[in-house]
């Protein structure tokens, strides 16, 4: 299995555990150093270039889904998982 795909799978599994919306870049440099920063309007390929990274991932976590976009050279991967709706109890009600 492709390393970019494997890493994207691991990232999306971790991101699914979080609750808050997020939009982050994970940029991997030549020595393996990882830089994590908030993603803005910048496309992933441009963020990789500006950081001098070899590989990059963009993680978008929203209420209904999590998406991971990965890029290494000419390789590209996009994974998306829908989030299961969570059961939320009304205020004052305890679930046993």
PDB file of C-alpha atoms in Angstrom:
ATOM      1  CA  UNK A   1       0.000   0.000   0.000  1.00  0.00           C
ATOM      2  CA  UNK A   2       1.184   3.525  -0.809  1.00  0.00           C
ATOM      3  CA  UNK A   3       2.803   5.491   2.065  1.00  0.00           C
ATOM      4  CA  UNK A   4       0.814   8.659   1.274  1.00  0.00           C
ATOM      5  CA  UNK A   5      -2.437   6.678   1.480  1.00  0.00           C
ATOM      6  CA  UNK A   6      -1.376   4.896   4.698  1.00  0.00           C
ATOM      7  CA  UNK A   7      -0.486   8.164   6.397  1.00  0.00           C
ATOM      8  CA  UNK A   8      -3.727   9.786   5.201  1.00  0.00           C
ATOM      9  CA  UNK A   9      -5.696   6.864   6.672  1.00  0.00           C
ATOM     10  CA  UNK A  10      -3.914   7.246  10.019  1.00  0.00           C
ATOM     11  CA  UNK A  11      -4.520  10.997  10.063  1.00  0.00           C
ATOM     12  CA  UNK A  12      -8.225  10.681   9.242  1.00  0.00           C
ATOM     13  CA  UNK A  13      -8.691   8.043  11.966  1.00  0.00           C
ATOM     14  CA  UNK A  14      -7.177  10.406  14.522  1.00  0.00           C
ATOM     15  CA  UNK A  15      -9.101  13.425  13.229  1.00  0.00           C
ATOM     16  CA  UNK A  16     -12.418  11.572  13.553  1.00  0.00           C
ATOM     17  CA  UNK A  17     -11.884  11.422  17.322  1.00  0.00           C
ATOM     18  CA  UNK A  18     -11.881  15.216  17.674  1.00  0.00           C
ATOM     19  CA  UNK A  19     -14.984  17.308  18.208  1.00  0.00           C
ATOM     20  CA  UNK A  20     -14.218  20.867  17.117  1.00  0.00           C
ATOM     21  CA  UNK A  21     -14.165  22.043  13.527  1.00  0.00           C
ATOM     22  CA  UNK A  22     -10.602  22.406  12.275  1.00  0.00           C
ATOM     23  CA  UNK A  23      -8.670  23.221   9.115  1.00  0.00           C
ATOM     24  CA  UNK A  24      -4.977  22.350   9.487  1.00  0.00           C
ATOM     25  CA  UNK A  25      -1.850  21.761   7.408  1.00  0.00           C
ATOM     26  CA  UNK A  26       0.640  19.043   8.362  1.00  0.00           C
ATOM     27  CA  UNK A  27       3.824  19.783   6.405  1.00  0.00           C
ATOM     28  CA  UNK A  28       6.672  17.239   6.428  1.00  0.00           C
ATOM     29  CA  UNK A  29      10.152  18.606   5.737  1.00  0.00           C
ATOM     30  CA  UNK A  30      13.189  16.883   4.192  1.00  0.00           C
ATOM     31  CA  UNK A  31      14.478  15.673   7.586  1.00  0.00           C
ATOM     32  CA  UNK A  32      11.061  14.383   8.643  1.00  0.00           C
ATOM     33  CA  UNK A  33      10.253  17.394  10.811  1.00  0.00           C
ATOM     34  CA  UNK A  34       6.513  18.023  10.915  1.00  0.00           C
ATOM     35  CA  UNK A  35       5.091  21.523  10.972  1.00  0.00           C
ATOM     36  CA  UNK A  36       1.430  21.892  11.963  1.00  0.00           C
ATOM     37  CA  UNK A  37      -0.330  25.162  11.247  1.00  0.00           C
ATOM     38  CA  UNK A  38      -3.796  26.517  10.659  1.00  0.00           C
ATOM     39  CA  UNK A  39      -4.837  26.260   7.041  1.00  0.00           C
ATOM     40  CA  UNK A  40      -6.205  29.313   5.320  1.00  0.00           C
ATOM     41  CA  UNK A  41      -7.269  29.837   1.727  1.00  0.00           C
ATOM     42  CA  UNK A  42      -3.874  28.607   0.473  1.00  0.00           C
ATOM     43  CA  UNK A  43      -4.016  25.455  -1.692  1.00  0.00           C
ATOM     44  CA  UNK A  44      -2.080  22.479  -0.300  1.00  0.00           C
ATOM     45  CA  UNK A  45       0.499  22.392  -3.102  1.00  0.00           C
ATOM     46  CA  UNK A  46       1.314  26.068  -2.519  1.00  0.00           C
ATOM     47  CA  UNK A  47       1.647  25.537   1.261  1.00  0.00           C
ATOM     48  CA  UNK A  48       4.079  22.659   0.624  1.00  0.00           C
ATOM     49  CA  UNK A  49       6.131  24.815  -1.730  1.00  0.00           C
ATOM     50  CA  UNK A  50       6.220  27.838   0.611  1.00  0.00           C
ATOM     51  CA  UNK A  51       7.311  25.693   3.572  1.00  0.00           C
ATOM     52  CA  UNK A  52       9.948  23.803   1.591  1.00  0.00           C
ATOM     53  CA  UNK A  53       8.207  20.569   2.590  1.00  0.00           C
ATOM     54  CA  UNK A  54       8.308  17.278   0.716  1.00  0.00           C
ATOM     55  CA  UNK A  55       4.879  16.045   1.778  1.00  0.00           C
ATOM     56  CA  UNK A  56       1.785  17.801   3.018  1.00  0.00           C
ATOM     57  CA  UNK A  57      -1.648  17.010   4.369  1.00  0.00           C
ATOM     58  CA  UNK A  58      -4.655  19.261   4.803  1.00  0.00           C
ATOM     59  CA  UNK A  59      -7.167  18.145   7.407  1.00  0.00           C
ATOM     60  CA  UNK A  60     -10.687  19.556   7.347  1.00  0.00           C
ATOM     61  CA  UNK A  61     -12.854  18.527  10.261  1.00  0.00           C
ATOM     62  CA  UNK A  62     -16.463  19.650  10.101  1.00  0.00           C
ATOM     63  CA  UNK A  63     -19.594  18.663  11.967  1.00  0.00           C
ATOM     64  CA  UNK A  64     -20.704  16.179   9.323  1.00  0.00           C
ATOM     65  CA  UNK A  65     -17.406  14.922   7.889  1.00  0.00           C
ATOM     66  CA  UNK A  66     -13.624  14.741   8.075  1.00  0.00           C
ATOM     67  CA  UNK A  67     -11.496  15.130   4.965  1.00  0.00           C
ATOM     68  CA  UNK A  68      -7.755  14.580   4.476  1.00  0.00           C
ATOM     69  CA  UNK A  69      -5.984  15.753   1.344  1.00  0.00           C
ATOM     70  CA  UNK A  70      -2.424  14.460   0.924  1.00  0.00           C
ATOM     71  CA  UNK A  71       0.267  15.361  -1.591  1.00  0.00           C
ATOM     72  CA  UNK A  72       3.822  14.128  -2.179  1.00  0.00           C
ATOM     73  CA  UNK A  73       5.376  15.219  -5.461  1.00  0.00           C
ATOM     74  CA  UNK A  74       2.988  14.113  -8.207  1.00  0.00           C
ATOM     75  CA  UNK A  75       1.078  11.742  -5.887  1.00  0.00           C
ATOM     76  CA  UNK A  76      -2.281  12.929  -4.587  1.00  0.00           C
ATOM     77  CA  UNK A  77      -4.786  11.393  -2.185  1.00  0.00           C
ATOM     78  CA  UNK A  78      -8.176  12.625  -0.955  1.00  0.00           C
ATOM     79  CA  UNK A  79     -10.066  10.747   1.758  1.00  0.00           C
ATOM     80  CA  UNK A  80     -13.402  11.718   3.249  1.00  0.00           C
ATOM     81  CA  UNK A  81     -15.334  10.043   6.046  1.00  0.00           C
ATOM     82  CA  UNK A  82     -18.798  11.021   7.166  1.00  0.00           C
ATOM     83  CA  UNK A  83     -19.134  11.434  10.899  1.00  0.00           C
ATOM     84  CA  UNK A  84     -21.777   9.450  12.743  1.00  0.00           C
ATOM     85  CA  UNK A  85     -24.387  11.658  14.340  1.00  0.00           C
ATOM     86  CA  UNK A  86     -23.857  11.699  18.097  1.00  0.00           C
ATOM     87  CA  UNK A  87     -26.707  11.224  20.512  1.00  0.00           C
ATOM     88  CA  UNK A  88     -27.036  14.389  22.564  1.00  0.00           C
ATOM     89  CA  UNK A  89     -29.213  14.394  25.661  1.00  0.00           C
ATOM     90  CA  UNK A  90     -31.385  17.441  26.344  1.00  0.00           C
ATOM     91  CA  UNK A  91     -30.186  19.623  29.208  1.00  0.00           C
ATOM     92  CA  UNK A  92     -30.895  18.078  32.602  1.00  0.00           C
ATOM     93  CA  UNK A  93     -31.458  14.552  31.233  1.00  0.00           C
ATOM     94  CA  UNK A  94     -29.015  11.828  32.237  1.00  0.00           C
ATOM     95  CA  UNK A  95     -28.337   8.857  30.031  1.00  0.00           C
ATOM     96  CA  UNK A  96     -27.725   5.679  32.013  1.00  0.00           C
TER      97      UNK A  96
END
